[in-house]
Coordinates of N, CA and C in Angstrom, one line a residue:
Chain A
X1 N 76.9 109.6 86.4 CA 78.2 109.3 87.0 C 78.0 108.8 88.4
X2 N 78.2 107.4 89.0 CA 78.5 107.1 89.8 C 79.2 107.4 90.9
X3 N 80.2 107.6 90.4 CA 81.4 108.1 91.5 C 81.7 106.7 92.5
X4 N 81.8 106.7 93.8 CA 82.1 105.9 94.4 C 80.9 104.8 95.0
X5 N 81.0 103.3 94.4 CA 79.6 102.5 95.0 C 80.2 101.5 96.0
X6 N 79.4 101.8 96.9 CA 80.2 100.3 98.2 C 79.0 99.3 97.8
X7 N 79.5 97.9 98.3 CA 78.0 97.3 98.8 C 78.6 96.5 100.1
X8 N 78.1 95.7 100.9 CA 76.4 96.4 101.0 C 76.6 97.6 102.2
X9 N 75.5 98.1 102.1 CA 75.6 99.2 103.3 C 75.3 98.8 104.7
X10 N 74.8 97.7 105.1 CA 74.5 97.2 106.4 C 75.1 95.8 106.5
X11 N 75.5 95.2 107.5 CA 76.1 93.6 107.7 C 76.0 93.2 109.1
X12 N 75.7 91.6 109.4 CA 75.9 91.3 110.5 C 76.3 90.5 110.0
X13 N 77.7 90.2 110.9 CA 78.6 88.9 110.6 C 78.5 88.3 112.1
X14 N 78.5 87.0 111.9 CA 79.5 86.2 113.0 C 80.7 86.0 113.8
X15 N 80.9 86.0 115.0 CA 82.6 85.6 115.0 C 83.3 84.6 114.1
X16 N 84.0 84.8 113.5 CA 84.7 84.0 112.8 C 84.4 84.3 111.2
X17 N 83.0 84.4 111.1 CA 82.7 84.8 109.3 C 83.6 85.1 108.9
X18 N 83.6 85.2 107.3 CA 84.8 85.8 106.5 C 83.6 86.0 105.7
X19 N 83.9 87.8 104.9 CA 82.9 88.1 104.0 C 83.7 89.5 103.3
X20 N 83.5 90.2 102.0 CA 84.2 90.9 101.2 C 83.1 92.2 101.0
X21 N 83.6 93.4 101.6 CA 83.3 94.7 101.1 C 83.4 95.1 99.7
X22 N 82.2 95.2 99.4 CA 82.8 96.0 98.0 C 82.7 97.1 97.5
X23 N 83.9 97.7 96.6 CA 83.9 99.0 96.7 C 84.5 99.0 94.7
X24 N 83.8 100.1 94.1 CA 83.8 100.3 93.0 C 83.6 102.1 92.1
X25 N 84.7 101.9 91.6 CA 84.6 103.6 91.2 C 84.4 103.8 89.7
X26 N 83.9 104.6 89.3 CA 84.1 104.9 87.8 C 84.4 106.0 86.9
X27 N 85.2 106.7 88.1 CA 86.0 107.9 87.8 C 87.4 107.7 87.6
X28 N 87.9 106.5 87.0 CA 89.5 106.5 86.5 C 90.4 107.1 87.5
X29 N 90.2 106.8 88.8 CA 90.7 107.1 89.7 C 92.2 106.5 90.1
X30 N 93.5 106.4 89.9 CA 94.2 105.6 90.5 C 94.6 104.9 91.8
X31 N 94.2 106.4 93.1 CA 94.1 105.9 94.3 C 92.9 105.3 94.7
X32 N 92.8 104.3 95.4 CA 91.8 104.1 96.1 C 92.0 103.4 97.5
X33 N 91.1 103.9 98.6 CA 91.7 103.8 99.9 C 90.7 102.8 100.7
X34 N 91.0 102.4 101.6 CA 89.7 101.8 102.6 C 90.0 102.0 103.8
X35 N 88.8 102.9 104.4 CA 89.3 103.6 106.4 C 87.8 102.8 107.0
X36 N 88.5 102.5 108.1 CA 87.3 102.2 109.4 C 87.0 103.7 109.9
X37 N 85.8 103.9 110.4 CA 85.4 104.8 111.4 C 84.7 104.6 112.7
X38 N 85.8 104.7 113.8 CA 85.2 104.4 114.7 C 84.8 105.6 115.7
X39 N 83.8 105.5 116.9 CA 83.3 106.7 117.4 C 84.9 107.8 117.9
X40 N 85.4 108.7 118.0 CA 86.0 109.6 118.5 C 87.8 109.3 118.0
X41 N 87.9 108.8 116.7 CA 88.6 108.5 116.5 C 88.9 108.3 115.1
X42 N 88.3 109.1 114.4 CA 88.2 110.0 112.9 C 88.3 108.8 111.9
X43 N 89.2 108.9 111.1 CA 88.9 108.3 109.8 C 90.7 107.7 109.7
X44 N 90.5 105.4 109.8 CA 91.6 105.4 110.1 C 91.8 104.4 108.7
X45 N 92.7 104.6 108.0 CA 93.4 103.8 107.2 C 93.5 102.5 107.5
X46 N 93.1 101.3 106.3 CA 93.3 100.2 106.6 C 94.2 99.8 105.8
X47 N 93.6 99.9 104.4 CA 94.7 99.9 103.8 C 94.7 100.5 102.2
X48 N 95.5 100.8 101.5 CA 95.2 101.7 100.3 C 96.2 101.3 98.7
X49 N 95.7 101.6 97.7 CA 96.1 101.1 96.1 C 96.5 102.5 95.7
X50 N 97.7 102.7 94.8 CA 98.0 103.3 94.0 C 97.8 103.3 92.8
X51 N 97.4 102.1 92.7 CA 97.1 101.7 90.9 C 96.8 99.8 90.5
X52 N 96.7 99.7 90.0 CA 96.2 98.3 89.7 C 97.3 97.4 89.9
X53 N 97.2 96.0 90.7 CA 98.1 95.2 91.1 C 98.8 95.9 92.4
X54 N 98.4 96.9 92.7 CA 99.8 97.5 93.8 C 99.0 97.7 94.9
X55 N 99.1 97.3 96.4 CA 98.5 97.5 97.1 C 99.1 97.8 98.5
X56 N 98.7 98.4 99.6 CA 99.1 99.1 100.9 C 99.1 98.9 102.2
X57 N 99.7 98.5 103.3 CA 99.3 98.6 104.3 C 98.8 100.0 104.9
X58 N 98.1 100.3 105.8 CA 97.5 101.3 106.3 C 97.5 101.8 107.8
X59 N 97.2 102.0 108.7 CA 97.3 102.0 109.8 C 97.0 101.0 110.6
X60 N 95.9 100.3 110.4 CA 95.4 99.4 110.9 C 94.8 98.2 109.7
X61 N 96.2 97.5 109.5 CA 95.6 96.6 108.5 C 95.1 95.3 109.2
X62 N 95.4 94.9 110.0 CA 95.0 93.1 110.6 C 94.0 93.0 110.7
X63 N 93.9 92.1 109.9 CA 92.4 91.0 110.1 C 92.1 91.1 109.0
X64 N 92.6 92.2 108.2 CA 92.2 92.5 106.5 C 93.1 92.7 105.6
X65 N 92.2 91.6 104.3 CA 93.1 91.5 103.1 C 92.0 92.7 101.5
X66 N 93.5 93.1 100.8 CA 93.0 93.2 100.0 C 93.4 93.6 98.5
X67 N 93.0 93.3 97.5 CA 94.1 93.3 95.9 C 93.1 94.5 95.3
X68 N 93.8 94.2 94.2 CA 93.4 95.0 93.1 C 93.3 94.7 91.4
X69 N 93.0 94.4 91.5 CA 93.3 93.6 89.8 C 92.9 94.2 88.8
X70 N 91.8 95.8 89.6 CA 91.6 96.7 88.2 C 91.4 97.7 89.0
X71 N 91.2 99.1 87.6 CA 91.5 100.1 88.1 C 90.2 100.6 88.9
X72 N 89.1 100.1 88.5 CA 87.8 100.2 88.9 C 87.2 100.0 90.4
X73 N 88.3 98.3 90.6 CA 87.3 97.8 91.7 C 88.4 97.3 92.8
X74 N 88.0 97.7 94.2 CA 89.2 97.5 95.3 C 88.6 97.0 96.2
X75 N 88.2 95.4 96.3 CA 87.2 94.7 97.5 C 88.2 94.8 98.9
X76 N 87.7 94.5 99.4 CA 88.3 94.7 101.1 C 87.5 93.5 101.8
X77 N 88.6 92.5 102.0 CA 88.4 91.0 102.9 C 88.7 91.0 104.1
X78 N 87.4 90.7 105.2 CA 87.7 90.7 106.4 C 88.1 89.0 106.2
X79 N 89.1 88.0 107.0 CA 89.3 87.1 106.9 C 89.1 86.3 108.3
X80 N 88.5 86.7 109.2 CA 87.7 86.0 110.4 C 87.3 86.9 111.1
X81 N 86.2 87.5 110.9 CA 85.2 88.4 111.9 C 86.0 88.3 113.2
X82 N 85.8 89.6 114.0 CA 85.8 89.5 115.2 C 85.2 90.8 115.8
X83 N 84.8 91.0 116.9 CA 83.6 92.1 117.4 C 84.5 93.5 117.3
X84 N 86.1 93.4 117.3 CA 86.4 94.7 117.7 C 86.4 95.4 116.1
X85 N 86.4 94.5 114.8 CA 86.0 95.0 113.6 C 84.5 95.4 112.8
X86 N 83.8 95.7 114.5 CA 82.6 96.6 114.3 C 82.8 97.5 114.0
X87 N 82.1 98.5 112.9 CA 82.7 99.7 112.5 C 82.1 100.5 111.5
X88 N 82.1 101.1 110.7 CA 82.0 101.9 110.0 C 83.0 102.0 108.6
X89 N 83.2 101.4 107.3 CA 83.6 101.0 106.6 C 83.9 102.2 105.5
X90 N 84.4 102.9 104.9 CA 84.4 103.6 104.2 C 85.0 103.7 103.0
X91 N 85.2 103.6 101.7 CA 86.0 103.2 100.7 C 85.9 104.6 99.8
X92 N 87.7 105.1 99.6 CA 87.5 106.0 99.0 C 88.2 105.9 97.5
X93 N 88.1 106.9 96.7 CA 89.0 107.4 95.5 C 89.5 108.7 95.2
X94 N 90.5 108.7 94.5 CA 91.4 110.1 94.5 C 92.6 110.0 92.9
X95 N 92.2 111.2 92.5 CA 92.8 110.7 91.2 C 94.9 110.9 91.7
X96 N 95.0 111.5 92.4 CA 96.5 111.7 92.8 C 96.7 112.1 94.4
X97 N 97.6 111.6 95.4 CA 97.8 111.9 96.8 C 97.6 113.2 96.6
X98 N 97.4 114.1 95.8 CA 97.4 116.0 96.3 C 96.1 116.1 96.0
X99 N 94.9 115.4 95.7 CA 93.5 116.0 95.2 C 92.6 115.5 96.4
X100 N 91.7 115.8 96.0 CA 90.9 115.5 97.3 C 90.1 114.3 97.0
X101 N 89.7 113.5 98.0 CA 89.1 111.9 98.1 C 87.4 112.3 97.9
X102 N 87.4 111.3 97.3 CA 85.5 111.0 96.9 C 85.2 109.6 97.7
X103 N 84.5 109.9 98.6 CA 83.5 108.4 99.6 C 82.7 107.9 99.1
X104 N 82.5 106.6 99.2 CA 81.4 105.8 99.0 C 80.4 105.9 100.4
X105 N 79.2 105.5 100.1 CA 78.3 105.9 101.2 C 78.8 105.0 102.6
X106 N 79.8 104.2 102.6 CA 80.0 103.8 103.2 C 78.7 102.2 103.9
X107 N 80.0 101.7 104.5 CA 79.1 100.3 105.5 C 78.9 100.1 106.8
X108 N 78.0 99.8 107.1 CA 78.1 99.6 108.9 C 77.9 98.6 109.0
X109 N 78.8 97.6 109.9 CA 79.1 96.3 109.8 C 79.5 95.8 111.2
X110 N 78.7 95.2 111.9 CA 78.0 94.8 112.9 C 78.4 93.4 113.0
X111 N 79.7 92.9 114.1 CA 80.1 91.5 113.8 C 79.5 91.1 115.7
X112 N 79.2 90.0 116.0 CA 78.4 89.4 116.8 C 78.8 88.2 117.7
Chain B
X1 N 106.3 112.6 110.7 CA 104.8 112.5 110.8 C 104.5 113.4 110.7
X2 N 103.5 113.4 109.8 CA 102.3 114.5 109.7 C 101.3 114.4 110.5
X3 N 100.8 114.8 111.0 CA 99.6 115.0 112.0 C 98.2 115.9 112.0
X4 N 97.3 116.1 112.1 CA 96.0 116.8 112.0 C 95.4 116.6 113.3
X5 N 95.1 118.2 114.4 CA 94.3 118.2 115.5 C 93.1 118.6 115.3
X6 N 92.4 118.3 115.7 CA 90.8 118.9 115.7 C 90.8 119.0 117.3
X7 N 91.2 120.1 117.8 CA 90.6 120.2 119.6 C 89.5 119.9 120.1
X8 N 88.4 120.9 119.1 CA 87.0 120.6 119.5 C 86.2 119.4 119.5
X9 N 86.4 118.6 120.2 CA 86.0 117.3 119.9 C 84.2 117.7 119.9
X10 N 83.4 118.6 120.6 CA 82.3 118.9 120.3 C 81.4 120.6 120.5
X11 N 80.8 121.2 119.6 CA 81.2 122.3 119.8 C 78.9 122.5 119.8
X12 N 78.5 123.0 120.2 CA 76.9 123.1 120.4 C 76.9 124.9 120.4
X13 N 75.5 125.6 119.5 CA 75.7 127.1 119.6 C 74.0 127.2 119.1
X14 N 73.6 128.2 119.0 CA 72.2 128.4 118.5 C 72.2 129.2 117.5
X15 N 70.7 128.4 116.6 CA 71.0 129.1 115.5 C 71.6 130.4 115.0
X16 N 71.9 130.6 114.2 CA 72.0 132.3 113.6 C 73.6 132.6 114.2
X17 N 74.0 132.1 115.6 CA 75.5 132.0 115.8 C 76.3 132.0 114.7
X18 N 77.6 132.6 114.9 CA 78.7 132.0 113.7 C 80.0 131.3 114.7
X19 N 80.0 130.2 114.1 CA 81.0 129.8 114.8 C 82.1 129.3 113.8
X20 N 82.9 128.9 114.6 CA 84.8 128.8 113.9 C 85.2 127.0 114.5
X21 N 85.5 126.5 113.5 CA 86.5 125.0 114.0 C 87.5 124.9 113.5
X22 N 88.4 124.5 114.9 CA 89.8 124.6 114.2 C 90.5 123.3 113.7
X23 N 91.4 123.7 113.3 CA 92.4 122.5 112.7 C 93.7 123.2 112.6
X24 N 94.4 122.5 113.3 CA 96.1 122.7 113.2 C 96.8 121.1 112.3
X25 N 97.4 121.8 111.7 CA 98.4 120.3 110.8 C 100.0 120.6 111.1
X26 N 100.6 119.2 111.4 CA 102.4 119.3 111.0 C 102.5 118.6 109.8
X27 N 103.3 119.3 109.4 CA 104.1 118.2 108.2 C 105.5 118.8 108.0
X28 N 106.6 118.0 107.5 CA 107.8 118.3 107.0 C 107.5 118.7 105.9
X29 N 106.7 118.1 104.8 CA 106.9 118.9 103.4 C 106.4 120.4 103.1
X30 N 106.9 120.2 102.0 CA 106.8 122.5 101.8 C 105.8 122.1 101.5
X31 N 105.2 121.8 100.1 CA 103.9 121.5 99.5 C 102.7 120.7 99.6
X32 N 101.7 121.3 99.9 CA 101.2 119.8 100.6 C 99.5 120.8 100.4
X33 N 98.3 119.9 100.7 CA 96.9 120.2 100.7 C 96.7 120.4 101.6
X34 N 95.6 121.3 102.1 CA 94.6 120.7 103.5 C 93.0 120.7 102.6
X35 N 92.1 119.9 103.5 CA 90.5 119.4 103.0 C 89.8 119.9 104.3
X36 N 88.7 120.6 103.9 CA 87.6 120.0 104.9 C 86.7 119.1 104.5
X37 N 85.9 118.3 105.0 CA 85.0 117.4 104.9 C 83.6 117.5 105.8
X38 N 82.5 117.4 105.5 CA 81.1 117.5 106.3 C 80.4 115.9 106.2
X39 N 80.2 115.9 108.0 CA 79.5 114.5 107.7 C 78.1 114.5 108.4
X40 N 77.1 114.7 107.5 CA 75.8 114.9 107.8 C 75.2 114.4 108.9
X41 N 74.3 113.5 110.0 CA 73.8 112.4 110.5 C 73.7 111.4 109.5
X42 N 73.5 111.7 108.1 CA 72.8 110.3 106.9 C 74.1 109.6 107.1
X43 N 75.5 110.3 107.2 CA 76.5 109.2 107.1 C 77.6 109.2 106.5
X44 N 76.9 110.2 105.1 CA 77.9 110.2 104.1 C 79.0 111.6 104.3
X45 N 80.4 111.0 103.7 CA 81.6 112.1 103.1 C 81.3 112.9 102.5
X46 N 81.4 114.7 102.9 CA 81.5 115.5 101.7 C 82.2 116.3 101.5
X47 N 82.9 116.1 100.3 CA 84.2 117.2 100.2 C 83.6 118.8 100.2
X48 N 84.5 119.4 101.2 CA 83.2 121.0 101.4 C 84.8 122.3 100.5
X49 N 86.0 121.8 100.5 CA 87.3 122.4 100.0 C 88.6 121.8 100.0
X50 N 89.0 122.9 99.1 CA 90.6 122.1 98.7 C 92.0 123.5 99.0
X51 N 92.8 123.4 99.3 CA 93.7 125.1 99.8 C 95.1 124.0 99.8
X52 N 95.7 124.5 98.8 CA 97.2 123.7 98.2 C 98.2 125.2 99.5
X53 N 99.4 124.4 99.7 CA 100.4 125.1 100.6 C 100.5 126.9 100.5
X54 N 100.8 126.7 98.5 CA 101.6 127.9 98.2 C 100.3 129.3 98.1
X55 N 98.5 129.2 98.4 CA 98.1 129.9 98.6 C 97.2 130.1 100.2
X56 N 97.3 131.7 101.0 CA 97.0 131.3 102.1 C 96.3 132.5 101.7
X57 N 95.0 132.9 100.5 CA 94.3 134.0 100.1 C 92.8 133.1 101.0
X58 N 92.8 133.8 102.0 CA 91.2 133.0 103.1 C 89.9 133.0 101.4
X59 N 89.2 132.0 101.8 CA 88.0 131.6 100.7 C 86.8 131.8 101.3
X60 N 86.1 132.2 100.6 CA 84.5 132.4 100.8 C 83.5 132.0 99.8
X61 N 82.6 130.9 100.9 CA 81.6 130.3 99.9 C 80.2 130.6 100.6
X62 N 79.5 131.1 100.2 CA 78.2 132.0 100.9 C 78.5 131.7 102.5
X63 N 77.5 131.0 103.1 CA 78.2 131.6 104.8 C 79.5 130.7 105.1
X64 N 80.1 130.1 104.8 CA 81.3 129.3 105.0 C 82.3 129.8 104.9
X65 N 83.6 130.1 105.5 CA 84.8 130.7 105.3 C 86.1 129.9 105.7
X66 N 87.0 130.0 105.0 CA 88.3 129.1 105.1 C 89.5 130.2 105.6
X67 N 90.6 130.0 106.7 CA 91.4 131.1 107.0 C 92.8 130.0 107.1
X68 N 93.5 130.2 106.0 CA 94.4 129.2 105.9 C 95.6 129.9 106.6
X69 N 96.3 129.8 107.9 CA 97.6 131.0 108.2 C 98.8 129.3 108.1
X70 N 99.6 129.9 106.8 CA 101.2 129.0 107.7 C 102.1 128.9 108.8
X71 N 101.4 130.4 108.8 CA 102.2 130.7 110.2 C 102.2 130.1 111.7
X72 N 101.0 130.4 111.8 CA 100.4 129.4 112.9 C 99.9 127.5 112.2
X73 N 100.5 127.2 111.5 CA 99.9 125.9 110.8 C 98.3 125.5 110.9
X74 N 97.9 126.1 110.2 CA 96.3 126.8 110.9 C 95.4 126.4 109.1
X75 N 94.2 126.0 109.4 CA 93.0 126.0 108.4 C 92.3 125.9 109.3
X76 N 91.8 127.2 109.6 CA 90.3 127.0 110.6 C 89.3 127.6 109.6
X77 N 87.8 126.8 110.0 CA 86.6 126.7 109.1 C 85.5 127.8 109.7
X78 N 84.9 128.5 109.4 CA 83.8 129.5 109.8 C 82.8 129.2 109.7
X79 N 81.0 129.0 110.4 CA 80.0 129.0 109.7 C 79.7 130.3 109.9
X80 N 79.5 131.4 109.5 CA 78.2 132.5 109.5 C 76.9 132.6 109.9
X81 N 76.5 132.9 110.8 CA 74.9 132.9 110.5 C 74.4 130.9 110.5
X82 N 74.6 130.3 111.7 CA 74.9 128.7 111.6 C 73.1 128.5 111.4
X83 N 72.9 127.3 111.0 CA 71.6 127.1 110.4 C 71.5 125.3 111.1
X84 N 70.3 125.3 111.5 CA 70.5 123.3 111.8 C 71.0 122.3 111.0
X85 N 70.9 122.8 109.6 CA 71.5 121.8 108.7 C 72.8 121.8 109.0
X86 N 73.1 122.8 109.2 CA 75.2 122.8 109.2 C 75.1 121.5 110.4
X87 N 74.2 121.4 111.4 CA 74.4 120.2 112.3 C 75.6 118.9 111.6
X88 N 76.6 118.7 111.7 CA 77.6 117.6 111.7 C 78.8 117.8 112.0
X89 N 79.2 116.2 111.4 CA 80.4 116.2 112.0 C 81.4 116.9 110.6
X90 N 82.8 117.6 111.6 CA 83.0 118.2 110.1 C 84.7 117.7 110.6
X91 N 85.2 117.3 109.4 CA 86.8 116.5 109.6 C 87.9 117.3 108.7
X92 N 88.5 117.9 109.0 CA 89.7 118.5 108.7 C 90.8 117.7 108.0
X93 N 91.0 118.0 106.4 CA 92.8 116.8 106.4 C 93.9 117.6 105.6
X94 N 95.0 116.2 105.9 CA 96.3 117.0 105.1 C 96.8 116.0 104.1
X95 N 96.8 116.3 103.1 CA 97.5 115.6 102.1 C 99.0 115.6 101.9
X96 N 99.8 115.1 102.1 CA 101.3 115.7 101.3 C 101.9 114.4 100.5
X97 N 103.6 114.2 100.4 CA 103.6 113.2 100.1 C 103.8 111.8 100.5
X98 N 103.6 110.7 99.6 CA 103.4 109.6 99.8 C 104.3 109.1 100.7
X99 N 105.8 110.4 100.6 CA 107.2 109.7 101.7 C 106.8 110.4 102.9
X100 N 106.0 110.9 103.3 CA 106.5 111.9 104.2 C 105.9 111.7 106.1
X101 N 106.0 110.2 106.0 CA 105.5 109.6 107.0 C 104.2 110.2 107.3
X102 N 103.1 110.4 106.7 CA 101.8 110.2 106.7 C 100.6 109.4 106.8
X103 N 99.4 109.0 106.1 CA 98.6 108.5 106.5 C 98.8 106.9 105.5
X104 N 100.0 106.8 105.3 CA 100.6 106.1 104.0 C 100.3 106.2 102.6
X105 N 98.9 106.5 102.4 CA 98.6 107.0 100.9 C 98.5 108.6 100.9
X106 N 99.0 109.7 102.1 CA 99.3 110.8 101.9 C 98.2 111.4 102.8
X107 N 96.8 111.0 103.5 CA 96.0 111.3 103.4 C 95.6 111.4 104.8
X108 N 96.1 112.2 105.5 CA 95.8 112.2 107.2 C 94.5 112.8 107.6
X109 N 93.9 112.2 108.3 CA 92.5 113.3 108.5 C 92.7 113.6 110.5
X110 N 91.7 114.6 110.6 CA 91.5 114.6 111.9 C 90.6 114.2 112.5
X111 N 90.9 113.9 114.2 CA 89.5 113.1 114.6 C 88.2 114.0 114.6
X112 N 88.4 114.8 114.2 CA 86.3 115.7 114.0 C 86.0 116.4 114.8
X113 N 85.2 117.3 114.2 CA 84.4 118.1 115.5 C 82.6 118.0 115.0
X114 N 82.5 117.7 116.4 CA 80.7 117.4 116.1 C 80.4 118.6 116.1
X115 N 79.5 119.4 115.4 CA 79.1 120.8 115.7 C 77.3 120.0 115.6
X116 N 76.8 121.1 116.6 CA 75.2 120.7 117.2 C 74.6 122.2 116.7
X117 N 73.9 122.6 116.1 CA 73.1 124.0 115.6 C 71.5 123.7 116.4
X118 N 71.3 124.1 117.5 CA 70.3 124.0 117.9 C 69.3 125.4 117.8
X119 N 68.0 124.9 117.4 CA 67.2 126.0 116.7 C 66.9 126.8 118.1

């Protein structure tokens, strides 16, 4: 069992790049979430899926898009790099808002 | 708004110490979760517990201890007998519901407490 797979786990992007996180579960999960981690400043929502086709803004959605088209796989599109979306990428699953979240090993993503 | 504090923003003790991290949560709803979570140096999320509203019976998992009070809006975490590995960062959260002006998918965490276990 898998559980939660990101790819890739390291990135350097350019200013301006556009490039897609990916994040994939195989625990029939319905939620699935995506949080930045930045230093002193915990674990912040970008944006999050309740189920297939339905998708969320988060705390801090700008600069990023992203769908859902199955129940498995929830990519996360930066859509023009910029330095302050250096970070720490984290993609989670949760079978209901009351259970507890499963992380992918997460990305560190280094834009330039 | 729901909310989650972690005060300790960094907390350093020597081995064999037991130390306590706290976490305070608001929320409007009656029913609702709290989590802890451990984040090693390697990087990765680990779910370490789960304590739903309606039970506040404190949990014990070999040296680890959970003291959930409503009273004081309280889940504070215990290590026992701290060891270097406990070294990380450890994140406190609250789950309620999806309406209840929270983390939007329910899921608020706190900004962390670094705990340092020096030998």
């Amino acid at each position: 069992n898998a559980g939660v797979t990101q790819t890739p786990k390291f990135q350097v992007l350019k200013t301006g790049q556009s490039m897609t996180l990916q994040c994939a579960q195989d625990m029939n999960h319905e939620y699935m979430s995506w949080y930045r981690q930045d230093p002193g400043m915990g674990l912040r929502l970008i944006h999050y899926s309740v189920g297939a086709g339905i998708t969320d803004q988060g705390e801090v959605p700008n600069g990023y898009n992203v769908s859902r088209s199955t129940t498995e796989d929830f990519p996360l599109r930066l859509l023009s790099a910029a330095p302050s979306q250096t970070s720490v990428y984290f993609c989670a699953s949760r079978v209901r808002e009351t259970t507890e979240a499963f992380f992918g090993q997460g990305t560190r993503l280094t834009v330039v | 708004a729901q909310k989650v504090t972690q005060a300790q923003t960094e907390i350093s003790v020597v081995e064999k110490e037991d130390v306590t991290l706290d976490c305070v949560y608001e929320t409007r709803d009656t029913t609702y979760y709290l989590f802890w979570y451990k984040q090693p140096p390697s990087g990765e999320l680990v779910f370490l517990i789960r304590r739903n509203s309606f039970d506040e019976q404190n949990e014990i998992s070999g040296r680890y201890s959970w003291n959930f009070q409503k009273s004081t809006s309280s889940f504070n975490f215990t290590i026992t007998a701290s060891q270097v590995v406990d070294s990380a960062v450890y994140f406190c959260a609250l789950s309620a519901s999806l309406y209840s002006g929270g983390g939007a998918d329910g899921l608020t965490f706190g900004k962390g407490t670094h705990l340092i276990i020096q030998p």
